Coordinates of C-alpha atoms and ligand atoms in Angstrom, one line a residue:
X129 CA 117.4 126.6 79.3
X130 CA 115.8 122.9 78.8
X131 CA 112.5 122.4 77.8
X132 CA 110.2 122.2 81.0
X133 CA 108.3 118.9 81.4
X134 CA 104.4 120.3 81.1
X135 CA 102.3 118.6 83.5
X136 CA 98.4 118.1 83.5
X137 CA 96.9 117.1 87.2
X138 CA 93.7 115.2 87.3
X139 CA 92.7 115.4 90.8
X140 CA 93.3 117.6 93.4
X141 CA 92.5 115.8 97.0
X142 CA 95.1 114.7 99.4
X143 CA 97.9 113.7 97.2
X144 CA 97.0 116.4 94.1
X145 CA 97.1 118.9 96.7
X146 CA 100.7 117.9 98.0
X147 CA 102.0 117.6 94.6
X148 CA 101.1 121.2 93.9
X149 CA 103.0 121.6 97.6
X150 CA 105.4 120.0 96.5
X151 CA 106.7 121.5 93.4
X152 CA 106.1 125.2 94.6
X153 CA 108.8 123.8 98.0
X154 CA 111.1 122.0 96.2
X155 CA 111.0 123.1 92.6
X156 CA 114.3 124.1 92.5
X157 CA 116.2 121.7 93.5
X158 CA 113.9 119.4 91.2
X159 CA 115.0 121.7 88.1
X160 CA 118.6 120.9 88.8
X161 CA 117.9 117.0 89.5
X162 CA 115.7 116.4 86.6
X163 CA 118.0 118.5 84.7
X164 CA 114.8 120.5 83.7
X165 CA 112.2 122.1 85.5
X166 CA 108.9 120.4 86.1
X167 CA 106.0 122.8 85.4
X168 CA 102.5 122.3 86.1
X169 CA 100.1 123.9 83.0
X170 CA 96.8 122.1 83.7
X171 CA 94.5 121.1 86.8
X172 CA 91.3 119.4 86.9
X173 CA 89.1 118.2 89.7
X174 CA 85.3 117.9 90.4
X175 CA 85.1 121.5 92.1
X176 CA 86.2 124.1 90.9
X177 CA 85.3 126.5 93.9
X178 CA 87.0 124.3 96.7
X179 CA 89.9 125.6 98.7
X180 CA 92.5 123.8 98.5
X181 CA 95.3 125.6 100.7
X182 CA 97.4 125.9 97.4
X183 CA 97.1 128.7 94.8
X184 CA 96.0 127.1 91.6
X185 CA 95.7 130.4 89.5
X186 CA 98.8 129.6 87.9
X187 CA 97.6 126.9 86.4
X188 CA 94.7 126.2 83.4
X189 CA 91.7 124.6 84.8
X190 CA 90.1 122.1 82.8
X191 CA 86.5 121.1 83.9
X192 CA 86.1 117.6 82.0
X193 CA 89.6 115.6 83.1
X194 CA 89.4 113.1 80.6
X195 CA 90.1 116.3 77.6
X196 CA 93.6 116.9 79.7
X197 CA 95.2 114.2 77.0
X198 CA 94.1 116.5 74.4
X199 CA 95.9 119.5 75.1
X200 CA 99.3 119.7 72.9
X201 CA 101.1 121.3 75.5
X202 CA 100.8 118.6 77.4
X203 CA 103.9 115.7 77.7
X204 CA 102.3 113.6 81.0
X205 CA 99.4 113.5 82.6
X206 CA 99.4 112.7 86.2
X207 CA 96.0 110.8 87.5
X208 CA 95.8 111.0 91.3
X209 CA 91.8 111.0 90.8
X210 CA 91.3 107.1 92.4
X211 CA 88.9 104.3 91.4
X212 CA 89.7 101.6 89.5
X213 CA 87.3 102.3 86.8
X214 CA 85.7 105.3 85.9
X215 CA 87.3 109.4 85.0
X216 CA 90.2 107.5 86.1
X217 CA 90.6 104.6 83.6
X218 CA 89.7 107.5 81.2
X219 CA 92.0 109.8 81.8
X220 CA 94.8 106.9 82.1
X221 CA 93.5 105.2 78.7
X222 CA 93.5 108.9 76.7
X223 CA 96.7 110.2 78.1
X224 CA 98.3 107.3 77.0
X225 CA 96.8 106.9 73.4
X226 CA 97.7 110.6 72.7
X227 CA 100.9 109.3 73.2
X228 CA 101.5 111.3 76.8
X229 CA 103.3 109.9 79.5
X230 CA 101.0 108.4 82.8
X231 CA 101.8 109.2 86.5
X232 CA 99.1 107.5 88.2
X233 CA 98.8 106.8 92.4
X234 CA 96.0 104.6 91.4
X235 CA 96.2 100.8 92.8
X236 CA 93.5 99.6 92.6
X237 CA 93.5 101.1 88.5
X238 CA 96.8 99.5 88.1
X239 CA 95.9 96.1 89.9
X240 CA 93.0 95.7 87.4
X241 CA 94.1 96.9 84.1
X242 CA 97.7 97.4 84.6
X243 CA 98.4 95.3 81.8
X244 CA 96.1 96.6 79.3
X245 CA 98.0 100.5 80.2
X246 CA 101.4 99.2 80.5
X247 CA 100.7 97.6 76.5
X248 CA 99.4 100.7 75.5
X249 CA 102.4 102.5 76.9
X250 CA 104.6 100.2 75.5
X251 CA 103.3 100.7 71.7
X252 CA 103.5 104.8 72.1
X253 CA 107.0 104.4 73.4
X254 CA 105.6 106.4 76.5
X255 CA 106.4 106.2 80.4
X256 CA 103.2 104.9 82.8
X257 CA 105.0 104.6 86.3
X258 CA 102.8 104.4 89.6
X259 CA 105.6 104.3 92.4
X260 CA 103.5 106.1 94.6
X261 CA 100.5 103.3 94.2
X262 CA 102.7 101.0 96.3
X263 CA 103.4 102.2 100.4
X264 CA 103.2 105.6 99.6
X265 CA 106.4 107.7 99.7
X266 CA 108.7 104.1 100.6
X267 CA 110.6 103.7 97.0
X268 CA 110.0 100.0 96.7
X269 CA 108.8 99.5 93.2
X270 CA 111.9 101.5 92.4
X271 CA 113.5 99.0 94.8
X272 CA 112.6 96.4 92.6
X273 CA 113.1 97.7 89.4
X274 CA 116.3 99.1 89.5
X275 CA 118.2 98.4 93.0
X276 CA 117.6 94.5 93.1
X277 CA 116.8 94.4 89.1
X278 CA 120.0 91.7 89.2
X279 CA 118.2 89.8 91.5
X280 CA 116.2 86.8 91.3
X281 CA 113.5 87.6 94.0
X282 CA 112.6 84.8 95.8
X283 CA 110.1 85.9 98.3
X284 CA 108.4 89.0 98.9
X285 CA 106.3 90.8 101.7
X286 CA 105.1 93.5 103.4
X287 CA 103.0 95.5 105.1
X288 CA 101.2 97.2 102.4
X289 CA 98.1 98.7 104.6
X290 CA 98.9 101.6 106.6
X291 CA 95.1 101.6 108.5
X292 CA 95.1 97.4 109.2
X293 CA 98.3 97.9 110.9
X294 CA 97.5 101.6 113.0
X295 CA 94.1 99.0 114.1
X296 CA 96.3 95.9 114.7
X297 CA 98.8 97.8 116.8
X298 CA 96.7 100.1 119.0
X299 CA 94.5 96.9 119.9
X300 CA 97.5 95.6 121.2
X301 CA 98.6 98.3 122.4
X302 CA 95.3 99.6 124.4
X303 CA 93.9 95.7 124.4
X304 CA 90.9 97.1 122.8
X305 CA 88.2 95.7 120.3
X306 CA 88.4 96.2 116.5
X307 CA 85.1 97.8 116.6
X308 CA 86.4 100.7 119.2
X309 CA 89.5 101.0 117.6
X310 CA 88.6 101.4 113.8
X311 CA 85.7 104.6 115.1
X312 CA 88.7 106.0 116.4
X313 CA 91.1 105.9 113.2
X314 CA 88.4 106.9 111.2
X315 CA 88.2 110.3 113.9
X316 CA 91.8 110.9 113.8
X317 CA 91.5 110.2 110.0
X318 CA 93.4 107.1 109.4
X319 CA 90.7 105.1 108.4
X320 CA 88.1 106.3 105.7
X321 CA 84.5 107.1 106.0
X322 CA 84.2 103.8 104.7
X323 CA 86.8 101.2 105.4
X324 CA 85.7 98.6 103.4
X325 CA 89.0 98.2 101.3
X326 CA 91.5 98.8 104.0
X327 CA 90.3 96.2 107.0
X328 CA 88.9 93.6 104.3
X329 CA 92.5 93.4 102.7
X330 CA 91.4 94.6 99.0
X331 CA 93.9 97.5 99.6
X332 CA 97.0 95.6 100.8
X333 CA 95.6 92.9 97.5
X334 CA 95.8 95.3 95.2
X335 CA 99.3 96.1 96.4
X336 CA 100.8 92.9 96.8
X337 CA 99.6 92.0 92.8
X338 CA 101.4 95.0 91.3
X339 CA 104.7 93.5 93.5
X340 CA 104.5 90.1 92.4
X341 CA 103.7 91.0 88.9
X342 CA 107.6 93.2 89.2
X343 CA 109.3 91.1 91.5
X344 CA 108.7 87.8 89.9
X345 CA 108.1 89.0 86.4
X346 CA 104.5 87.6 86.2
X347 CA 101.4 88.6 84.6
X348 CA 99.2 91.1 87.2
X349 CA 96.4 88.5 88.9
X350 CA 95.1 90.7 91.1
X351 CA 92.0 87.7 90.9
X352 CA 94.3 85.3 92.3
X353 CA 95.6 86.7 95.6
X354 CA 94.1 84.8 98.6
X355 CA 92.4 87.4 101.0
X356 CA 91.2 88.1 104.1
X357 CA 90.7 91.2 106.0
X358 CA 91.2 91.8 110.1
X359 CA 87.7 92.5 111.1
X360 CA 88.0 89.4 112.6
X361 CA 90.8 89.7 115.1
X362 CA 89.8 89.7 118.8
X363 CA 91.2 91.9 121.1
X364 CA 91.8 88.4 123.0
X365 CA 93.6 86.8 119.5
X366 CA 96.2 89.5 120.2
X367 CA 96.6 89.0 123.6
X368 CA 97.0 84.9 122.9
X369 CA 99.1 85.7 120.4
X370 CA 101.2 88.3 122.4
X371 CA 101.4 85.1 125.4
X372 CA 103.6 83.1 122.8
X373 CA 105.8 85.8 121.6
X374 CA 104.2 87.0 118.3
X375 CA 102.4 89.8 117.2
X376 CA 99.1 90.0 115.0
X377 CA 100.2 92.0 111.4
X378 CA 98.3 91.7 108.1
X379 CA 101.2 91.2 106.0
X380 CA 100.8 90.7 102.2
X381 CA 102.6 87.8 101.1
X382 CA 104.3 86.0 97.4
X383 CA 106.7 83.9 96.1
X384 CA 106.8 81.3 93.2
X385 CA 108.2 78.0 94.9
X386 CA 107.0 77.6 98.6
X387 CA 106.4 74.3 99.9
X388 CA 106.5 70.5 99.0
X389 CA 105.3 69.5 95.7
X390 CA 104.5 72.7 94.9
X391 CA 105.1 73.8 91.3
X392 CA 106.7 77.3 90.3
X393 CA 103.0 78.8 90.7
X394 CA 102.5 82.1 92.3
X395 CA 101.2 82.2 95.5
X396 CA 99.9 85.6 96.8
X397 CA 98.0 86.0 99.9
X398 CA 97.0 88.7 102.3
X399 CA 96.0 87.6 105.4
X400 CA 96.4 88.5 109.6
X401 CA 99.2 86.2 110.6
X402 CA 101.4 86.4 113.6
X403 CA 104.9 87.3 113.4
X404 CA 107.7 86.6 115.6
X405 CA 108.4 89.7 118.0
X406 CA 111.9 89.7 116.3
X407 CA 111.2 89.6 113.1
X408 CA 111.3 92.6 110.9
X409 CA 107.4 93.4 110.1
X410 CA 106.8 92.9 114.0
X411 CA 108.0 96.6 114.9
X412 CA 106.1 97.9 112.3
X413 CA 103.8 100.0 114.5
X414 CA 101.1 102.4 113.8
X415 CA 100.5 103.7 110.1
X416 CA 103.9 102.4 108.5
X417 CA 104.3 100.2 105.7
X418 CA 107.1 97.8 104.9
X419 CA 108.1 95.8 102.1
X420 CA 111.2 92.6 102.3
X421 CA 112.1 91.5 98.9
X422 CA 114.7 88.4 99.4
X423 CA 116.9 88.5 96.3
X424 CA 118.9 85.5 95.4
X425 CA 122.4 87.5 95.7
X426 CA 121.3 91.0 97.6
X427 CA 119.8 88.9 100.5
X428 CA 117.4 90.2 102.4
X429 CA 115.9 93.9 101.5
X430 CA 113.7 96.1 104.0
X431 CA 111.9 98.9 102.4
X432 CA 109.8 101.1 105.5
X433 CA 108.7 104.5 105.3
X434 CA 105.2 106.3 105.3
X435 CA 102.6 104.2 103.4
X436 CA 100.1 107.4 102.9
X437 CA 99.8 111.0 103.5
X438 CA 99.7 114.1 100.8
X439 CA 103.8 114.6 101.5
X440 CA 105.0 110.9 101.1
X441 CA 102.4 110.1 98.5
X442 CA 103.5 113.2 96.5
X443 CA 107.1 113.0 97.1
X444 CA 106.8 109.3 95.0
X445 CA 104.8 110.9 92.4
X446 CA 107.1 114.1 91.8
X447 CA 109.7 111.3 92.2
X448 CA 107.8 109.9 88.7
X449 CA 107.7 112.9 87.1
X450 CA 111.9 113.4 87.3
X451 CA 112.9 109.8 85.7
X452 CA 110.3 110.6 83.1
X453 CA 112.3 113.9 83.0
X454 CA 115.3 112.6 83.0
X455 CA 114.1 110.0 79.6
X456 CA 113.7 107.1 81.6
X457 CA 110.6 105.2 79.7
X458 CA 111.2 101.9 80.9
X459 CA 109.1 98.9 80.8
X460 CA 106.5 99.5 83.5
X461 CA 106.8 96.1 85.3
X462 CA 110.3 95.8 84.5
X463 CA 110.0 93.6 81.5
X464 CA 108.1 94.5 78.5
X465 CA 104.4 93.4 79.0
X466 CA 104.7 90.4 76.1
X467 CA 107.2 88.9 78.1
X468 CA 105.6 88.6 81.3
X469 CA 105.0 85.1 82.7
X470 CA 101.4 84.2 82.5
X471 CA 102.1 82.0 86.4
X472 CA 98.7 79.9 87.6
X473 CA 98.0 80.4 91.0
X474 CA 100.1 78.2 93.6
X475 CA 98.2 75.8 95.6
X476 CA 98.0 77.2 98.9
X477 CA 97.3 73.3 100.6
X478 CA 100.8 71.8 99.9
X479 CA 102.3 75.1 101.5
X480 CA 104.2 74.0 105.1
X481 CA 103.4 76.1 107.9
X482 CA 101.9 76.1 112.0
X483 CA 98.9 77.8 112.5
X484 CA 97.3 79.9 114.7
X485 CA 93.4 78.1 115.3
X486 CA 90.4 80.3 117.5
X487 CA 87.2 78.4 117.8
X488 CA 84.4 80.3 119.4
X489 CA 82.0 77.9 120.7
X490 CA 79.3 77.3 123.2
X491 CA 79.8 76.6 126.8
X492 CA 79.1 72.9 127.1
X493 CA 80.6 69.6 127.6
X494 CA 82.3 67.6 124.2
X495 CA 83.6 70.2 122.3
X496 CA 86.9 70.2 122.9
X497 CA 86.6 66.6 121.9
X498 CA 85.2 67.4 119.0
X499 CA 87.5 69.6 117.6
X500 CA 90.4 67.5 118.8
X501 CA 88.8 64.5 117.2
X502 CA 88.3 66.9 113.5
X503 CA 91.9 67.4 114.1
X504 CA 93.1 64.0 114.2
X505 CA 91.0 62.9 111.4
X506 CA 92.3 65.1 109.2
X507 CA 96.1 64.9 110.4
X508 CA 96.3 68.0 112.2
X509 CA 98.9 68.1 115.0
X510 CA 98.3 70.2 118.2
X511 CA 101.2 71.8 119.5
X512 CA 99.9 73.8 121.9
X513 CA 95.8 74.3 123.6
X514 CA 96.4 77.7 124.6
X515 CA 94.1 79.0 126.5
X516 CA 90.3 78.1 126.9
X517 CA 88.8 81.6 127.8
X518 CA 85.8 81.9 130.6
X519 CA 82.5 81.9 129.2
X520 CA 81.8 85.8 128.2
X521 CA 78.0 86.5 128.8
X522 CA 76.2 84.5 126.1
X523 CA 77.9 81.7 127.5
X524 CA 80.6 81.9 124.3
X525 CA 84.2 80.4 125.0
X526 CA 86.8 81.0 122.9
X527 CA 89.3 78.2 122.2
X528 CA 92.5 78.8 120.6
X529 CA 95.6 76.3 119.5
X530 CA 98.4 76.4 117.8
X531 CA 99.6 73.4 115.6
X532 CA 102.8 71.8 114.5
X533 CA 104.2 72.3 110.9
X534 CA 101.8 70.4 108.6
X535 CA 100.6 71.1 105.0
X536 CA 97.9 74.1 105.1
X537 CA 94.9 71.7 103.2
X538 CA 95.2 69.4 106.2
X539 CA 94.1 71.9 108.7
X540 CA 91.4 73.3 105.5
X541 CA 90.3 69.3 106.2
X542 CA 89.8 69.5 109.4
X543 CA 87.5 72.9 109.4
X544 CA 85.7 71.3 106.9
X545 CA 84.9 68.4 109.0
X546 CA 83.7 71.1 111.7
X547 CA 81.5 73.0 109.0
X548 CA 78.0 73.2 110.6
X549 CA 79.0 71.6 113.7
X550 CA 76.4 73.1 116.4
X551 CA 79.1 73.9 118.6
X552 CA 80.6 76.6 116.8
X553 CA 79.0 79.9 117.0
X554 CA 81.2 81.4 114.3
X555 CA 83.6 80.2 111.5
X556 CA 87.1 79.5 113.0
X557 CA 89.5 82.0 112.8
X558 CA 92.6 80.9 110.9
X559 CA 95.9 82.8 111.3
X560 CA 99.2 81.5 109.3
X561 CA 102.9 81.8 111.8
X562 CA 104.7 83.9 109.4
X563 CA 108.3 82.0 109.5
Ligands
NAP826 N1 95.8 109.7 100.3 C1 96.8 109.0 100.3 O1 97.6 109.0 101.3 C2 97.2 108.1 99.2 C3 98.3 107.2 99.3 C4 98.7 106.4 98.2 C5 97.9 106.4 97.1 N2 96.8 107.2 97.0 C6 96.0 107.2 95.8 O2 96.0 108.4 95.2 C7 94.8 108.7 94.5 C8 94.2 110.0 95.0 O3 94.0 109.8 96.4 P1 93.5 111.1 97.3 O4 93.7 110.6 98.7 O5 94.3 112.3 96.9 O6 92.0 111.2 97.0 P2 91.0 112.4 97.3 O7 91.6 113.3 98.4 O8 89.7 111.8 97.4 O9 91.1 113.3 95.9 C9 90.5 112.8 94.8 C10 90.4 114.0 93.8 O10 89.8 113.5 92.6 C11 88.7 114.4 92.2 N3 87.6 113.5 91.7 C12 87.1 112.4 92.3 N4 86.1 111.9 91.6 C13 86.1 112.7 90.5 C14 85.3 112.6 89.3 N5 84.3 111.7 89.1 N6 85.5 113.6 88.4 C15 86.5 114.5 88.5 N7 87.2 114.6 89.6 C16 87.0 113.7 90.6 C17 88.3 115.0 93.5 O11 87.8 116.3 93.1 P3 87.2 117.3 94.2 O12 88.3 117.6 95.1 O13 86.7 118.5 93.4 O14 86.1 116.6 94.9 C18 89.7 115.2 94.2 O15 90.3 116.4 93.8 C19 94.0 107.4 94.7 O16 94.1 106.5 93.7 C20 94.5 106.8 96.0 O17 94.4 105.4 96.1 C21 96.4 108.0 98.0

């Protein structure tokens, strides 16, 4: 029979758990796929008394995670601990440098020292792979590297946050506030304890940079994607939005050429924009994630599936664990770290697009002016006022337009040429029309 492939599992939460799920369902039929059978040796975790609705007697428990490395029979380590630092980073750093293979779930590890673990990867002539860090059980990064690998991928994006878009599409849905609608995710449990990372973007960021560091063969800048989060959205931005025929998504966005004058920089940005009701991420509903790649000769490529869970998480992690297998070592991001394109950040102001303006502002005469006088100053042109709401309470109106195609810094000009204007009770609200 062929040698198993021995498995140490740092962490044992929502996606450890599954994984152990997982191989007990399906080992089977993973033995005759991966041509060998997968077996787990060693587990590790904080607690070593928790239930975990899986029988881990089989396995060895190791109390200090970072020693897993250590153990010769050991060939890959699997990290599904989280944190971008930390045991982690630790465990990812020693597994490698003992020469073991990395399965890792860990984003936000990946997005911020991806490079320095694919490198150390490359020079043990091991396997890192982290499918399951990118919308869960959907097999984009596979997508990428070996479906549209003879591909020249010319724009990518996706909706890479599971929780934003549950929020975004039960406020439409209910016409609810993000407040109200975020306490009940976190009760049905699709929203953490604390949120912080999902609704502010940092999630769908970390994403997007491990994408556009495969898709466009460019050094991970996770420091360079533009964000901003959906905390922000009115339950009345939706309902403007849903008046024109778009809906509100908080898509993750790159591509190396957008836009006049702009040079082959890398632009990456995560931001609420509205979306055509026919276009593909706008029937994305609930906790779903989505990926398009446009490749220059596949066209255009949806990826959807389940962006979380312990099953779909796990499935891309077992998923892993039979290519490495199998002997596929492979270049983590595609191309060997050294040949990586070190791209600078695009400049976002000669990009081309309409946007989607909401001024909250006080009740009294001249503002409209105002703000229609910012906007021809700095170029801006209005294609549409939409609606100017009734005063709510405090005697807060909330103005919203829509302007013609014009380069993104002219419309940063003209919010800069409101900045402290006492008519505004809060920063605009700025929401790109995704073409
Ligand atoms: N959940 C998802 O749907 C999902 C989807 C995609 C990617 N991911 C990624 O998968 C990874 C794991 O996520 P998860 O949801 O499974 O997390 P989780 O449920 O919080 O589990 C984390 C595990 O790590 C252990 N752990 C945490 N801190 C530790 C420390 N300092 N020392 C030792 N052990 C520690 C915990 O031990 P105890 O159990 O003993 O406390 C727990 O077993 C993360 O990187 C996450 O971003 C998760």
């Amino acid at each position: 029979m062929a040698e198993p492939l021995r498995i140490a599992l740092a962490g044992l939460g929502t996606v450890g758990a599954g994984l152990v799920r997982l191989a007990e369902t399906n080992g089977g039929l993973i033995e005759r796929r991966a041509g060998r059978p997968l077996r787990i040796v060693a587990v590790s975790a904080r607690d070593r008394a928790k239930d975990r609705g899986v029988d881990l007697s089989p396995y060895d428990w190791e109390d200090d995670m970072t020693a897993l490395a250590a153990r010769a029979d050991i060939d890959v380590v699997v990290e599904l601990v989280g944190g971008a630092d930390g045991p982690a980073l630790t465990t990812a750093r020693n597994a490698l440098k003992a020469g073991k293979a990395l399965v890792t779930a860990n984003k936000a590890m990946i997005a911020h020292h991806g490079l320095e673990l694919a490198e150390l990867a490359e020079n043990r002539g091991v396997a890192l792979k982290f499918e399951a860090a990118v919308a869960g059980g959907v097999p984009v990064i596979k997508g990428l590297r070996e479906g549209a690998a003879a591909n020249r991928i010319e724009r990518l994006y996706g909706i890479l946050n599971g929780t934003c878009n549950y929020i975004l599409s039960t406020m439409e849905a209910t016409g609810r506030d993000f407040g109200d609608v975020l306490a009940e995710a976190q009760a049905l449990g699709y929203a953490e304890a604390d949120p912080t990372f999902d609704v502010e973007g940092v999630d769908a960021a970390h994403k997007l940079a491990i994408l556009a560091a495969i898709a466009f063969g460019a050094r991970i800048d996770f420091g360079a994607v533009d964000i901003a989060g959906i905390a922000r959205v009115r339950a009345a931005d939706i309902a403007r939005a849903a008046a024109l025929g778009y809906r509100i998504r908080l898509p993750g966005i790159a591509d190396c050429a957008a836009g006049a004058g702009n040079d082959a920089g890398l632009f990456q940005r995560v931001q609420p924009c509205l979306v055509p009701r026919d276009h593909p991420l706008a029937a994305v509903e609930g906790p779903t994630n989505a990926v398009v790649a446009e490749g220059n000769f596949s066209g255009r490529l949806l990826f959807q599936g389940a962006g979380a869970g312990d099953g779909p998480t796990a499935s891309a992690v077992a998923a892993d664990l039979i290519d490495i297998a199998r002997g596929d070592i492979g270049a983590p991001f595609s191309v060997p770290v050294a040949q990586l394109e070190p791209r600078a950040p695009a400049d976002a102001g000669h990009r081309i697009s309409r946007a989607y303006l909401r001024f909250t502002v006080t009740d009294r005469p001249g503002v409209l002016a105002e703000i229609a006088t910012a906007m021809r100053d700095a170029d801006v042109s209005i294609e549409s006022l939409i609606q100017q709401g009734r005063p709510e309470e405090d005697g807060e109106v909330l103005v919203a337009m829509v302007t013609h195609e014009g380069p993104e810094a002219h419309v940063g000009k003209a919010l800069r040429l409101l900045e402290g204007s006492p008519s505004l009770t809060e920063p605009p609200l700025v929401m790109q029309l995704l073409s």
